[in-house]
Amino acid sequence: MAKKSAQELAQKQREIGVAEFFARNRHLLGFDNKRKALLTTIKEAVDNSLDACEEAGILPEIIVEVIDMGNDRFHVTVEDNGPGIVKNQIPKIFAKLLYGSKFHSLKMSRGQQGIGISASVMYGQLTTGRPAKITSKTGPKSPAHYYELHINTQKNSPEILKEEVIEWEKEHGTKVEIDLEGSYIGGSQSIDEYIKETAIVNPHVTIIYQPPRGEQRMFVRAVDTLPKEPKEIKPHPYGVELGILIKMLRWTETRTLQSFLTTEFSRVGAGTAKEICENAALLPNTKPKAMSREMAEQLLKGINKTKIMNPPTDCISPIGAAQLEKGLRKEINAEFYTSVTRPPSVYRGNPFIIEAGIAYGGNQPGDKTVRILRFANRVPLIFQQGACAITKSIIETSWKSYGLQQSRGSLPVGPATIVVHIASVWVPFTSESKEAIAHYPEIIKEIKLALQECGRKLSSYVGKKRRVAMEFKKRSFIEKYIPHVGQALQELLGLSKLEEEKIEKSLKETLEKSRGKLELIEFDETKNVDYDENLARLGKEENKEEIANAKGSEED
Amino acid sequence: MAKKSAQELAQKQREIGVAEFFARNRHLLGFDNKRKALLTTIKEAVDNSLDACEEAGILPEIIVEVIDMGNDRFHVTVEDNGPGIVKNQIPKIFAKLLYGSKFHSLKMSRGQQGIGISASVMYGQLTTGRPAKITSKTGPKSPAHYYELHINTQKNSPEILKEEVIEWEKEHGTKVEIDLEGSYIGGSQSIDEYIKETAIVNPHVTIIYQPPRGEQRMFVRAVDTLPKEPKEIKPHPYGVELGILIKMLRWTETRTLQSFLTTEFSRVGAGTAKEICENAALLPNTKPKAMSREMAEQLLKGINKTKIMNPPTDCISPIGAAQLEKGLRKEINAEFYTSVTRPPSVYRGNPFIIEAGIAYGGNQPGDKTVRILRFANRVPLIFQQGACAITKSIIETSWKSYGLQQSRGSLPVGPATIVVHIASVWVPFTSESKEAIAHYPEIIKEIKLALQECGRKLSSYVGKKRRVAMEFKKRSFIEKYIPHVGQALQELLGLSKLEEEKIEKSLKETLEKSRGKLELIEFDETKNVDYDENLARLGKEENKEEIANAKGSEED
C-alpha cells in the first residue's frame, strides 16, 4: 500500500546550504516585511560600526543616510570613522553568513553571530539584484579599498563583482552601501526611534542621520570618553554543561585536571581547583584527555558542590544606573525617575547584568499600558516585544502594589515608561534577528528583582504624590469657603456678632468633617483608589453641608 | 590612540560552524529551559514519524515513552510504524544539522528545515554526553539497523559510535532513543497537552503515550483514512523576488523565456506566459541565461501586471472546517461552536490556507482572556504565543462587536476558545524551534478575515442567547408577582370586585413597564452591556413600583 518506499524517500535527502536556509527563512533575520527590512539593515551596519570603533578605542562618529528611490526601493549608506577592515577580510565579512570575530570569544559586544550585515547584503541582492558596495581604509597612509559584492547563496561564499583602490579623503573608516526593497514609516518602530534610543544609551556616540524625508538630524555625543572596554573572559564553571565539558577535556592543551581547571575557566585558582577535584573524587594530576564520560560527570558534580566566586564584572560594561536615568530624563518628560544596576549573575556559564529604570507621570498617558524600552548590550530592541523575556518579566511583576494598575497576565497601565537593559558576554536572542531575549529562568529572575527595586521607590513616590495632592485639595476647599463667608456676613449684617461667630464656627466644623474623610481615603493606597473621583464625591457632600449650613443660619 | 588595529581585529575573524552556532544558540531550537527541551525533543521525533508515515501512505501508529531517570535526566523513546530509513541515510538524518528531504521541495509537511531531530540529538549529547540510539527497518525482509550516534559540533557531521544489524520484530519503522536533561511538568505547556492536541488535529493517528508518571494513555485514531496527500508544487509567479528570479534564470535548463515561465512556475500556461512577455516588453524566445538584471526587473513588472490564477489548492491539505469543529467539540465543553476554512492565499509566492474556529460558553471562565489553540501544518504550537502572528491577529480583531470584552491592544476576555490553523507549503516560523508564526502582512490579513467570519456567527449567537435570557427573566418576574397578588387580594378581601380589578390592572402595567425597559437594553449589543447588572437595577425599580402600588392600594 505504501505510496513512497524508504528508498524513494532517501533519494530526496540533501544537505541544506546555510545561506539558502536563511534566504528562505529571512524573517529569522528580521526581514519579514519591508519596513522592518530597512531598519534591520541600518541596525546591523550601525551596530558593527559601533563595535569596531570601541574595540579600536575610537570615539564613534557615524553617518547614516537613507535615500528613497521610489517604488519601495531605498539606498542605504552607513559610514563610520572606525579602524577599517583589512582588504582580504572585506568580502567574507560582508558576503558570507556565519563569519565573524565575536562568536568564538566570550566578550560583551553588539554583534555576536557573524550573520547580521551579510544577511542585509543578501536581502538587498534578493530584492533588487544589486551588489553591496563597501569602501574601507585602515589608516592615513594605506589605500582605500572598494568592493562590489554579491553572496552566492548555494555556496555561502562571496562573489566579487568589482574590486579597486580608490581615493577617499577619510583617514580611516568603513562605508557600506546597500540597495534594498523597504518602506519608511516614522513612529515607534522607525529608524528615527532606533537612532534616538541608540544615542540615549550610547552617550559617547555622534550620529548624523539623513532620513528619507525631512532635514538632517545631528545626535552629538554627550560624553567624550568611551565606555570601559569589557574584558574577554573564560567561561565560568557554574552552568557549563557535561557535553561542553567533555569537549573541553578532549581539546584542551593542558596536561593535568588541576591545570585544566585553572586555565580553561574564570574564577578558578589553584585552591578552588584542588577543592573541585576533592569534591569530584578525582586526582588533580588526572590526564584530561584520558577522562571518560563518567569521570566528566563526576567532575561536573564536583564543580557544582564547590563554592566558586561570581564571574568578574569587568567582562561586562553596563550603562550604569545614573547614566540610564540621565537617558530617561533626556527622552521622557516625567515627574519621577528611578533606576538600578543589579550585581552580575550567570546563566549557562555566561555572566550578565540587568539594569532597569522607571520614568513616572508628567505628560505620559495614564490610561494606556506603560511604554517599554528594551536594550541588549546597548542596542535598542525595536520589534518582537511580545516575545521578549523583558516583557514577560514586567507582566509577571505585580505592579498594583507599586501604584500602577494591572489586570492578570497583562502589562501594567499607567503614566510610566519602563526601561530594561541586559548586558552580557552572550545575549540569548529568540532569533537571529536579535529582537527579543529568550526566556531563560535566570535572566527573568534578575529582571524581576531589578523591576521590584525600582517599583518600591516608585510606590513611595506615588504615595507621597497622593498625600501632597490631598493637602493641596484641602487648602483649595478652605479658599473655596472665603467668598461664602463674605456673602454670609453681608446677608447677616443686620444681625448680632454672636450669630456671626456661630455661623463661622459651623463652617469650620464642615471643613473638619471633609478633612477627616480625606484622611481615610489617602491610606487606601494598595486599593489603587482614584482619589480625584473620591474628591469629586466629597466636593458634592461638602456642598450639601454648605447648604445645610445656610439653611441652619436662616432658621436662626 | 587606537587600542586594536584593523590587522589585530582581522586575526580574530573566523568561520562559524553551523552546529556550534546552534549549540550556543540552542534556545533558537527550543532548548532554552529543561521543560521545553523535553517537549521539543518529543515533538521533533513525533513530527518526523507522522511525516514519514503519511508520505509512505501508512496510517501512523506512534509509541511515545518518557522515563524519568532522576536528577533531571530523562530517557525518551519515540517509535513509529513508518517506512523506515535506508542504512546510509540514518547517520546524516539524525546527526547532521541542515540535512533533510523537505527543504528543497515546496510541499506541505511538518518538518521543513532539516534541523529538528538532529538538534535534539545534539542537545541530549550536550547535557548528558550520551549518544542517540536509532533503530530502523525498511521492510519485513530487510534487516533492522541499529546506530549509536554523536554529532561533531565543529564539523557538523555524524560520529558513529556503534553500528550493527539487530533483530526487530517490527515489519518496518523507526525508533529513536535520546537521553537528555529535562523536566516534566503537566499543564498547558506539557507533553500531555502537545500529544492531546496532536491527536485532535490528526484524527487518523494512533498515539500510545507512556508519561514519566501515571498510567499509559491511548489516543486511538478516529478515522481510518489518511488526509489527502498534498502535492508538491512549483513557486507561484506572484511574490517571487527579483534576486530569486535572476537566480532561476541563471540556473534554468529551459532555452526560451516562454518555456522558462511555463516550466518553472505553477499556474503559467502558454497563454499566460505570452501575456507576461508582452507586459514585460520581452520576446518569448529570449534566452533566459542571456537576460540582464534590468531585463529580469522588466520581467518581474510584467508578471505583476499579468492576471494569474491563484495557486492550486491541492498542494495544501487543510484540516477542514468540519473536522476542526469536531476537534473543538472533543476538546472543549462549550455551548456554541463555529469554524471556517479560508480560500488559499499567497505570501512571497508560497500558497497557504487559514482555518479558524471558536468554542463559546459552557464551563469556560468568563473573566479570563480567551484560550488560544495554534496549529501549523497540523502541529500544535505550544510556546511563544506572544510572538505569534496568530496572537497578533486576534488582538487586532475587534471582539467587542462579537460579544467578547477587550481592552485596547490586548486579547479578548470571555468564555471562549479560539483555534487557528495555518497550512502552507512553507510556514514562516519566527525561529528554528517552530513555536510561532512570523508577522507576514498577507498571513495576518487572512487570519483576521477568518476570525471575523467566525466572529459574526458568534455575535449572532451571543445576541440570541441574551434575548433568550431576557425572555426567561421576564417570565420569572411574572411568577414573582403571583404571591404579591395573592397578598393584595387577601388585604383587600373586604373591598369591592371593581377595586380588586383596579389593582390587578396596575400590577400588569408595572410588568409592561419593566418589559419595555428590557427591550431597550437587549439591543444595546455593541456596547457590550452587562445585562445581569441591568436586570438587577430593573429588579430594584420593579420593587419600587411594587411598593408604590401597595401604597396606592392602601390609599384607596
PDB file of N, CA and C in Angstrom, chain B residues 8-53:
ATOM      1  N   GLU B   8      44.951  43.603  13.873  1.00  0.00           N
ATOM      2  CA  GLU B   8      44.689  42.770  15.057  1.00  0.00           C
ATOM      3  C   GLU B   8      43.261  42.236  15.013  1.00  0.00           C
ATOM      4  N   LEU B   9      42.323  43.123  14.661  1.00  0.00           N
ATOM      5  CA  LEU B   9      40.918  42.705  14.606  1.00  0.00           C
ATOM      6  C   LEU B   9      40.747  41.601  13.569  1.00  0.00           C
ATOM      7  N   ALA B  10      41.482  41.734  12.455  1.00  0.00           N
ATOM      8  CA  ALA B  10      41.331  40.771  11.351  1.00  0.00           C
ATOM      9  C   ALA B  10      41.692  39.361  11.814  1.00  0.00           C
ATOM     10  N   GLN B  11      42.722  39.275  12.680  1.00  0.00           N
ATOM     11  CA  GLN B  11      43.186  37.946  13.097  1.00  0.00           C
ATOM     12  C   GLN B  11      42.089  37.160  13.810  1.00  0.00           C
ATOM     13  N   LYS B  12      41.106  37.876  14.350  1.00  0.00           N
ATOM     14  CA  LYS B  12      40.061  37.175  15.113  1.00  0.00           C
ATOM     15  C   LYS B  12      38.905  36.717  14.223  1.00  0.00           C
ATOM     16  N   GLN B  13      38.901  37.167  12.972  1.00  0.00           N
ATOM     17  CA  GLN B  13      37.807  36.794  12.066  1.00  0.00           C
ATOM     18  C   GLN B  13      37.877  35.306  11.757  1.00  0.00           C
ATOM     19  N   ARG B  14      36.772  34.602  11.948  1.00  0.00           N
ATOM     20  CA  ARG B  14      36.766  33.157  11.693  1.00  0.00           C
ATOM     21  C   ARG B  14      35.398  32.714  11.203  1.00  0.00           C
ATOM     22  N   GLU B  15      35.406  31.568  10.525  1.00  0.00           N
ATOM     23  CA  GLU B  15      34.145  30.974  10.112  1.00  0.00           C
ATOM     24  C   GLU B  15      33.487  30.317  11.325  1.00  0.00           C
ATOM     25  N   ILE B  16      32.159  30.357  11.359  1.00  0.00           N
ATOM     26  CA  ILE B  16      31.425  29.776  12.486  1.00  0.00           C
ATOM     27  C   ILE B  16      30.673  28.550  12.007  1.00  0.00           C
ATOM     28  N   GLY B  17      30.935  27.402  12.630  1.00  0.00           N
ATOM     29  CA  GLY B  17      30.252  26.168  12.232  1.00  0.00           C
ATOM     30  C   GLY B  17      28.773  26.247  12.586  1.00  0.00           C
ATOM     31  N   VAL B  18      27.942  25.722  11.684  1.00  0.00           N
ATOM     32  CA  VAL B  18      26.501  25.838  11.892  1.00  0.00           C
ATOM     33  C   VAL B  18      26.076  25.087  13.152  1.00  0.00           C
ATOM     34  N   ALA B  19      26.754  23.958  13.445  1.00  0.00           N
ATOM     35  CA  ALA B  19      26.375  23.188  14.633  1.00  0.00           C
ATOM     36  C   ALA B  19      26.802  23.918  15.901  1.00  0.00           C
ATOM     37  N   GLU B  20      28.023  24.476  15.897  1.00  0.00           N
ATOM     38  CA  GLU B  20      28.458  25.191  17.105  1.00  0.00           C
ATOM     39  C   GLU B  20      27.613  26.448  17.289  1.00  0.00           C
ATOM     40  N   PHE B  21      27.174  27.028  16.152  1.00  0.00           N
ATOM     41  CA  PHE B  21      26.286  28.189  16.245  1.00  0.00           C
ATOM     42  C   PHE B  21      25.003  27.821  16.979  1.00  0.00           C
ATOM     43  N   PHE B  22      24.395  26.717  16.555  1.00  0.00           N
ATOM     44  CA  PHE B  22      23.129  26.331  17.185  1.00  0.00           C
ATOM     45  C   PHE B  22      23.341  25.737  18.573  1.00  0.00           C
ATOM     46  N   ALA B  23      24.530  25.154  18.798  1.00  0.00           N
ATOM     47  CA  ALA B  23      24.806  24.629  20.142  1.00  0.00           C
ATOM     48  C   ALA B  23      24.768  25.784  21.140  1.00  0.00           C
ATOM     49  N   ARG B  24      25.398  26.907  20.768  1.00  0.00           N
ATOM     50  CA  ARG B  24      25.395  28.042  21.695  1.00  0.00           C
ATOM     51  C   ARG B  24      24.045  28.735  21.709  1.00  0.00           C
ATOM     52  N   ASN B  25      23.390  28.801  20.538  1.00  0.00           N
ATOM     53  CA  ASN B  25      22.075  29.454  20.433  1.00  0.00           C
ATOM     54  C   ASN B  25      20.950  28.442  20.527  1.00  0.00           C
ATOM     55  N   ARG B  26      21.103  27.466  21.423  1.00  0.00           N
ATOM     56  CA  ARG B  26      20.144  26.358  21.411  1.00  0.00           C
ATOM     57  C   ARG B  26      18.725  26.802  21.677  1.00  0.00           C
ATOM     58  N   HIS B  27      18.552  27.984  22.307  1.00  0.00           N
ATOM     59  CA  HIS B  27      17.183  28.482  22.538  1.00  0.00           C
ATOM     60  C   HIS B  27      16.477  28.736  21.210  1.00  0.00           C
ATOM     61  N   LEU B  28      17.273  28.982  20.139  1.00  0.00           N
ATOM     62  CA  LEU B  28      16.648  29.139  18.816  1.00  0.00           C
ATOM     63  C   LEU B  28      15.943  27.852  18.405  1.00  0.00           C
ATOM     64  N   LEU B  29      16.420  26.742  18.943  1.00  0.00           N
ATOM     65  CA  LEU B  29      15.879  25.440  18.560  1.00  0.00           C
ATOM     66  C   LEU B  29      14.855  24.939  19.570  1.00  0.00           C
ATOM     67  N   GLY B  30      14.570  25.756  20.591  1.00  0.00           N
ATOM     68  CA  GLY B  30      13.544  25.382  21.571  1.00  0.00           C
ATOM     69  C   GLY B  30      14.108  24.702  22.804  1.00  0.00           C
ATOM     70  N   PHE B  31      15.406  24.925  23.072  1.00  0.00           N
ATOM     71  CA  PHE B  31      16.022  24.279  24.234  1.00  0.00           C
ATOM     72  C   PHE B  31      16.458  25.290  25.285  1.00  0.00           C
ATOM     73  N   ASP B  32      15.629  26.346  25.503  1.00  0.00           N
ATOM     74  CA  ASP B  32      16.083  27.354  26.462  1.00  0.00           C
ATOM     75  C   ASP B  32      15.723  27.033  27.902  1.00  0.00           C
ATOM     76  N   ASN B  33      14.944  26.006  28.141  1.00  0.00           N
ATOM     77  CA  ASN B  33      14.845  25.510  29.515  1.00  0.00           C
ATOM     78  C   ASN B  33      14.504  24.015  29.498  1.00  0.00           C
ATOM     79  N   LYS B  34      14.683  23.371  30.664  1.00  0.00           N
ATOM     80  CA  LYS B  34      14.628  21.906  30.711  1.00  0.00           C
ATOM     81  C   LYS B  34      13.262  21.390  30.304  1.00  0.00           C
ATOM     82  N   ARG B  35      12.218  22.116  30.725  1.00  0.00           N
ATOM     83  CA  ARG B  35      10.864  21.644  30.435  1.00  0.00           C
ATOM     84  C   ARG B  35      10.623  21.651  28.928  1.00  0.00           C
ATOM     85  N   LYS B  36      11.007  22.800  28.331  1.00  0.00           N
ATOM     86  CA  LYS B  36      10.799  22.968  26.898  1.00  0.00           C
ATOM     87  C   LYS B  36      11.641  21.956  26.124  1.00  0.00           C
ATOM     88  N   ALA B  37      12.866  21.729  26.610  1.00  0.00           N
ATOM     89  CA  ALA B  37      13.785  20.817  25.922  1.00  0.00           C
ATOM     90  C   ALA B  37      13.157  19.437  25.782  1.00  0.00           C
ATOM     91  N   LEU B  38      12.530  18.962  26.864  1.00  0.00           N
ATOM     92  CA  LEU B  38      11.929  17.627  26.841  1.00  0.00           C
ATOM     93  C   LEU B  38      10.800  17.573  25.819  1.00  0.00           C
ATOM     94  N   LEU B  39       9.945  18.592  25.846  1.00  0.00           N
ATOM     95  CA  LEU B  39       8.823  18.606  24.901  1.00  0.00           C
ATOM     96  C   LEU B  39       9.320  18.721  23.464  1.00  0.00           C
ATOM     97  N   THR B  40      10.271  19.647  23.233  1.00  0.00           N
ATOM     98  CA  THR B  40      10.774  19.862  21.878  1.00  0.00           C
ATOM     99  C   THR B  40      11.311  18.561  21.289  1.00  0.00           C
ATOM    100  N   THR B  41      12.063  17.814  22.097  1.00  0.00           N
ATOM    101  CA  THR B  41      12.644  16.561  21.613  1.00  0.00           C
ATOM    102  C   THR B  41      11.549  15.596  21.152  1.00  0.00           C
ATOM    103  N   ILE B  42      10.522  15.441  21.993  1.00  0.00           N
ATOM    104  CA  ILE B  42       9.427  14.531  21.625  1.00  0.00           C
ATOM    105  C   ILE B  42       8.714  15.047  20.380  1.00  0.00           C
ATOM    106  N   LYS B  43       8.478  16.352  20.341  1.00  0.00           N
ATOM    107  CA  LYS B  43       7.770  16.987  19.235  1.00  0.00           C
ATOM    108  C   LYS B  43       8.497  16.717  17.917  1.00  0.00           C
ATOM    109  N   GLU B  44       9.803  16.937  17.896  1.00  0.00           N
ATOM    110  CA  GLU B  44      10.565  16.760  16.652  1.00  0.00           C
ATOM    111  C   GLU B  44      10.481  15.309  16.178  1.00  0.00           C
ATOM    112  N   ALA B  45      10.604  14.376  17.125  1.00  0.00           N
ATOM    113  CA  ALA B  45      10.585  12.963  16.756  1.00  0.00           C
ATOM    114  C   ALA B  45       9.201  12.568  16.229  1.00  0.00           C
ATOM    115  N   VAL B  46       8.155  13.004  16.935  1.00  0.00           N
ATOM    116  CA  VAL B  46       6.789  12.640  16.527  1.00  0.00           C
ATOM    117  C   VAL B  46       6.466  13.269  15.169  1.00  0.00           C
ATOM    118  N   ASP B  47       6.799  14.543  15.004  1.00  0.00           N
ATOM    119  CA  ASP B  47       6.520  15.205  13.723  1.00  0.00           C
ATOM    120  C   ASP B  47       7.164  14.438  12.571  1.00  0.00           C
ATOM    121  N   ASN B  48       8.434  14.041  12.745  1.00  0.00           N
ATOM    122  CA  ASN B  48       9.113  13.283  11.685  1.00  0.00           C
ATOM    123  C   ASN B  48       8.392  11.969  11.401  1.00  0.00           C
ATOM    124  N   SER B  49       7.993  11.280  12.478  1.00  0.00           N
ATOM    125  CA  SER B  49       7.308   9.992  12.293  1.00  0.00           C
ATOM    126  C   SER B  49       6.027  10.192  11.489  1.00  0.00           C
ATOM    127  N   LEU B  50       5.249  11.201  11.841  1.00  0.00           N
ATOM    128  CA  LEU B  50       3.979  11.445  11.146  1.00  0.00           C
ATOM    129  C   LEU B  50       4.243  11.750   9.672  1.00  0.00           C
ATOM    130  N   ASP B  51       5.209  12.633   9.408  1.00  0.00           N
ATOM    131  CA  ASP B  51       5.536  12.954   8.009  1.00  0.00           C
ATOM    132  C   ASP B  51       5.899  11.699   7.229  1.00  0.00           C
ATOM    133  N   ALA B  52       6.779  10.880   7.812  1.00  0.00           N
ATOM    134  CA  ALA B  52       7.261   9.683   7.108  1.00  0.00           C
ATOM    135  C   ALA B  52       6.103   8.735   6.809  1.00  0.00           C
ATOM    136  N   CYS B  53       5.276   8.477   7.821  1.00  0.00           N
ATOM    137  CA  CYS B  53       4.139   7.566   7.620  1.00  0.00           C
ATOM    138  C   CYS B  53       3.243   8.085   6.498  1.00  0.00           C
TER     139      CYS B  53
END
